[in-house]
Amino acid sequence: MAAAATQGMPTWERKARTLLCVLGLVLSVYALHVELSRERNPDYRAMCDLAESVSCSKVFTSRWGRGFGLVQFFVAKDSPLNQPNSVLGIIFYTLQMGLGLSLSKRAALFLVLSSWVSMVGSLYLASILAFVLGDFCMVCVSTYIVNFALLFTNLKRRRAIEAIKEKAG
Ligand SMILES: C/C(=C\C[C@@]12O[C@]1(C)C(=O)c1ccccc1C2=O)CCC[C@H](C)CCC[C@H](C)CCCC(C)C
């Protein structure tokens, strides 16, 4: 982790990763804030509630807003295991930021694999958004874009790390 740039990791990778993770964290924390506010007060209107079908709080408090709408098939709806999706997002972006400091091959592989999982999650949530809820949620769409850019960054990073390790022997 000492001076990644001098060992051949491009500096743009670090900057892009930091930017994307901070963006993802801000979006997730905001989503969590809106969801909790709306649950406490049904009259709460969020900044991202622009119209009947452009409403983020409706999406966050729907049954798909917790545990991807899937965890409730296995545990009770109010179980501590059934966390808001945004909590998973916070864990995900924190991991991406933290493991991004490591130059190990294994960390690089984990970042790529978890990024692919997040793509599956994004595609799933995007189709729920479009076909089930029929809503346009700007916070959600922004996180899909962040996740896609993170996958791209992670793929580039893994290639760079393999090249460094190859040179080092
Ligand atoms: C704010 C956020 C996503 C937005 C949103 O989820 C929200 C809030 C939601 O309530 C919702 C409801 C209905 C339809 C769509 C939506 C969403 O769009 C963050 C997720 C990010 C991403 C999709 C996380 C994926 C994590 C993976 C499961 C990887 C786990 C890897 C592990 C090793 C930690």
GROMACS .gro file of C-alpha atoms and ligand atoms in nm:
model
  203
    1MET     CA    1   0.000   0.000   0.000
    2ALA     CA    2   0.306   0.223   0.028
    3ALA     CA    3   0.310   0.463  -0.266
    4ALA     CA    4   0.100   0.259  -0.504
    5ALA     CA    5   0.187   0.493  -0.789
    6THR     CA    6   0.560   0.429  -0.770
    7GLN     CA    7   0.493   0.056  -0.797
    8GLY     CA    8   0.305   0.098  -1.121
    9MET     CA    9  -0.056   0.149  -1.008
   10PRO     CA   10  -0.193   0.436  -1.213
   11THR     CA   11  -0.288   0.737  -0.998
   12TRP     CA   12  -0.616   0.776  -1.186
   13GLU     CA   13  -0.723   0.442  -1.043
   14ARG     CA   14  -0.688   0.570  -0.688
   15LYS     CA   15  -0.867   0.894  -0.767
   16ALA     CA   16  -1.148   0.723  -0.957
   17ARG     CA   17  -1.196   0.465  -0.681
   18THR     CA   18  -1.205   0.727  -0.406
   19LEU     CA   19  -1.449   0.943  -0.603
   20LEU     CA   20  -1.681   0.651  -0.686
   21CYS     CA   21  -1.678   0.511  -0.331
   22VAL     CA   22  -1.749   0.850  -0.175
   23LEU     CA   23  -2.032   0.903  -0.425
   24GLY     CA   24  -2.174   0.558  -0.350
   25LEU     CA   25  -2.148   0.620   0.024
   26VAL     CA   26  -2.321   0.959  -0.001
   27LEU     CA   27  -2.604   0.810  -0.211
   28SER     CA   28  -2.645   0.513   0.027
   29VAL     CA   29  -2.643   0.725   0.343
   30TYR     CA   30  -2.894   0.963   0.183
   31ALA     CA   31  -3.118   0.669   0.082
   32LEU     CA   32  -3.101   0.535   0.438
   33HIS     CA   33  -3.187   0.878   0.579
   34VAL     CA   34  -3.489   0.913   0.347
   35GLU     CA   35  -3.610   0.562   0.422
   36LEU     CA   36  -3.590   0.606   0.801
   37SER     CA   37  -3.751   0.952   0.787
   38ARG     CA   38  -4.035   0.823   0.570
   39GLU     CA   39  -4.095   0.523   0.796
   40ARG     CA   40  -4.121   0.752   1.098
   41ASN     CA   41  -4.341   1.007   0.922
   42PRO     CA   42  -4.556   0.906   0.619
   43ASP     CA   43  -4.597   1.273   0.525
   44TYR     CA   44  -4.221   1.318   0.488
   45ARG     CA   45  -4.125   1.451   0.144
   46ALA     CA   46  -3.767   1.396   0.031
   47MET     CA   47  -3.564   1.613  -0.203
   48CYS     CA   48  -3.573   1.331  -0.458
   49ASP     CA   49  -3.956   1.306  -0.451
   50LEU     CA   50  -4.041   1.512  -0.758
   51ALA     CA   51  -4.365   1.354  -0.877
   52GLU     CA   52  -4.597   1.059  -0.822
   53SER     CA   53  -4.384   0.835  -1.046
   54VAL     CA   54  -4.054   1.011  -0.979
   55SER     CA   55  -4.038   0.930  -0.610
   56CYS     CA   56  -3.745   0.780  -0.427
   57SER     CA   57  -3.903   0.742  -0.082
   58LYS     CA   58  -4.180   0.526  -0.232
   59VAL     CA   59  -3.912   0.296  -0.371
   60PHE     CA   60  -3.700   0.284  -0.054
   61THR     CA   61  -3.997   0.195   0.167
   62SER     CA   62  -4.135  -0.068  -0.075
   63ARG     CA   63  -4.093  -0.435   0.008
   64TRP     CA   64  -3.791  -0.444  -0.228
   65GLY     CA   65  -3.619  -0.171  -0.028
   66ARG     CA   66  -3.506  -0.416   0.242
   67GLY     CA   67  -3.291  -0.722   0.184
   68PHE     CA   68  -3.360  -0.683  -0.190
   69GLY     CA   69  -3.714  -0.804  -0.117
   70LEU     CA   70  -3.568  -1.156  -0.098
   71VAL     CA   71  -3.444  -1.189   0.260
   72GLN     CA   72  -3.803  -1.177   0.388
   73PHE     CA   73  -3.866  -1.517   0.230
   74PHE     CA   74  -3.616  -1.665   0.476
   75VAL     CA   75  -3.650  -1.457   0.792
   76ALA     CA   76  -3.920  -1.242   0.951
   77LYS     CA   77  -3.983  -0.905   0.784
   78ASP     CA   78  -3.871  -0.717   1.096
   79SER     CA   79  -3.570  -0.941   1.162
   80PRO     CA   80  -3.237  -0.761   1.210
   81LEU     CA   81  -3.114  -0.964   0.912
   82ASN     CA   82  -3.362  -0.783   0.685
   83GLN     CA   83  -3.164  -0.459   0.653
   84PRO     CA   84  -3.235  -0.175   0.407
   85ASN     CA   85  -3.050  -0.217   0.076
   86SER     CA   86  -2.869   0.104   0.151
   87VAL     CA   87  -2.699  -0.058   0.453
   88LEU     CA   88  -2.562  -0.323   0.216
   89GLY     CA   89  -2.451  -0.041  -0.010
   90ILE     CA   90  -2.263   0.126   0.278
   91ILE     CA   91  -2.084  -0.203   0.360
   92PHE     CA   92  -2.009  -0.258  -0.010
   93TYR     CA   93  -1.855   0.086  -0.078
   94THR     CA   94  -1.657   0.078   0.248
   95LEU     CA   95  -1.511  -0.260   0.147
   96GLN     CA   96  -1.430  -0.129  -0.201
   97MET     CA   97  -1.250   0.168  -0.050
   98GLY     CA   98  -1.062  -0.034   0.215
   99LEU     CA   99  -0.951  -0.327  -0.001
  100GLY     CA  100  -0.852  -0.078  -0.271
  101LEU     CA  101  -0.559   0.013  -0.044
  102SER     CA  102  -0.416  -0.337  -0.069
  103LEU     CA  103  -0.196  -0.434  -0.363
  104SER     CA  104  -0.245  -0.807  -0.313
  105LYS     CA  105  -0.370  -1.020  -0.603
  106ARG     CA  106  -0.631  -1.174  -0.380
  107ALA     CA  107  -0.782  -0.839  -0.281
  108ALA     CA  108  -0.790  -0.740  -0.649
  109LEU     CA  109  -0.975  -1.060  -0.737
  110PHE     CA  110  -1.224  -1.010  -0.452
  111LEU     CA  111  -1.291  -0.654  -0.569
  112VAL     CA  112  -1.366  -0.772  -0.922
  113LEU     CA  113  -1.591  -1.057  -0.805
  114SER     CA  114  -1.788  -0.842  -0.558
  115SER     CA  115  -1.823  -0.582  -0.832
  116TRP     CA  116  -1.982  -0.843  -1.060
  117VAL     CA  117  -2.220  -0.934  -0.777
  118SER     CA  118  -2.312  -0.567  -0.746
  119MET     CA  119  -2.384  -0.560  -1.123
  120VAL     CA  120  -2.627  -0.850  -1.080
  121GLY     CA  121  -2.783  -0.663  -0.785
  122SER     CA  122  -2.808  -0.343  -0.988
  123LEU     CA  123  -2.971  -0.518  -1.285
  124TYR     CA  124  -3.218  -0.687  -1.051
  125LEU     CA  125  -3.307  -0.361  -0.872
  126ALA     CA  126  -3.327  -0.172  -1.202
  127SER     CA  127  -3.579  -0.420  -1.342
  128ILE     CA  128  -3.789  -0.404  -1.022
  129LEU     CA  129  -3.777  -0.026  -1.053
  130ALA     CA  130  -3.881  -0.022  -1.418
  131PHE     CA  131  -4.121  -0.316  -1.449
  132VAL     CA  132  -4.269  -0.365  -1.101
  133LEU     CA  133  -4.273  -0.021  -0.938
  134GLY     CA  134  -4.282   0.179  -1.263
  135ASP     CA  135  -4.091   0.455  -1.089
  136PHE     CA  136  -3.793   0.668  -1.184
  137CYS     CA  137  -3.565   0.691  -0.880
  138MET     CA  138  -3.269   0.917  -0.948
  139VAL     CA  139  -3.072   0.803  -0.642
  140CYS     CA  140  -3.111   0.440  -0.754
  141VAL     CA  141  -3.011   0.502  -1.116
  142SER     CA  142  -2.706   0.698  -0.995
  143THR     CA  143  -2.592   0.402  -0.784
  144TYR     CA  144  -2.618   0.172  -1.088
  145ILE     CA  145  -2.390   0.406  -1.281
  146VAL     CA  146  -2.144   0.420  -0.988
  147ASN     CA  147  -2.144   0.039  -0.966
  148PHE     CA  148  -2.075   0.004  -1.337
  149ALA     CA  149  -1.787   0.251  -1.323
  150LEU     CA  150  -1.647   0.069  -1.018
  151LEU     CA  151  -1.651  -0.263  -1.206
  152PHE     CA  152  -1.458  -0.102  -1.491
  153THR     CA  153  -1.205   0.044  -1.243
  154ASN     CA  154  -1.165  -0.292  -1.066
  155LEU     CA  155  -1.106  -0.481  -1.392
  156LYS     CA  156  -0.834  -0.233  -1.496
  157ARG     CA  157  -0.682  -0.250  -1.148
  158ARG     CA  158  -0.661  -0.627  -1.146
  159ARG     CA  159  -0.481  -0.627  -1.479
  160ALA     CA  160  -0.233  -0.365  -1.354
  161ILE     CA  161  -0.163  -0.561  -1.034
  162GLU     CA  162  -0.105  -0.886  -1.224
  163ALA     CA  163   0.143  -0.701  -1.447
  164ILE     CA  164   0.329  -0.562  -1.143
  165LYS     CA  165   0.350  -0.906  -0.979
  166GLU     CA  166   0.469  -1.062  -1.301
  167LYS     CA  167   0.754  -0.812  -1.328
  168ALA     CA  168   0.845  -0.868  -0.962
  169GLY     CA  169   0.850  -1.242  -1.032
  170LIG     C1  170  -2.853   0.291  -0.244
  170LIG     C2  171  -2.844   0.159  -0.313
  170LIG     C3  172  -2.936   0.114  -0.401
  170LIG     C4  173  -3.063   0.186  -0.436
  170LIG     C5  174  -3.185   0.102  -0.415
  170LIG     O1  175  -3.169   0.003  -0.323
  170LIG     C6  176  -3.254   0.100  -0.289
  170LIG     C7  177  -3.207   0.184  -0.179
  170LIG     C8  178  -3.395   0.052  -0.287
  170LIG     O2  179  -3.457   0.062  -0.184
  170LIG     C9  180  -3.458  -0.001  -0.409
  170LIG    C10  181  -3.586  -0.059  -0.401
  170LIG    C11  182  -3.647  -0.106  -0.517
  170LIG    C12  183  -3.581  -0.099  -0.638
  170LIG    C13  184  -3.454  -0.043  -0.646
  170LIG    C14  185  -3.392   0.005  -0.529
  170LIG    C15  186  -3.256   0.061  -0.538
  170LIG     O3  187  -3.200   0.076  -0.644
  170LIG    C16  188  -2.721   0.081  -0.280
  170LIG    C17  189  -2.716  -0.055  -0.345
  170LIG    C18  190  -2.583  -0.079  -0.404
  170LIG    C19  191  -2.557  -0.213  -0.458
  170LIG    C20  192  -2.659  -0.274  -0.553
  170LIG    C21  193  -2.510  -0.300  -0.350
  170LIG    C22  194  -2.472  -0.434  -0.399
  170LIG    C23  195  -2.396  -0.507  -0.298
  170LIG    C24  196  -2.377  -0.646  -0.347
  170LIG    C25  197  -2.483  -0.741  -0.299
  170LIG    C26  198  -2.237  -0.691  -0.323
  170LIG    C27  199  -2.214  -0.749  -0.191
  170LIG    C28  200  -2.071  -0.787  -0.177
  170LIG    C29  201  -2.039  -0.824  -0.036
  170LIG    C30  202  -1.907  -0.886  -0.033
  170LIG    C31  203  -2.054  -0.710   0.059
   0.00000   0.00000   0.00000
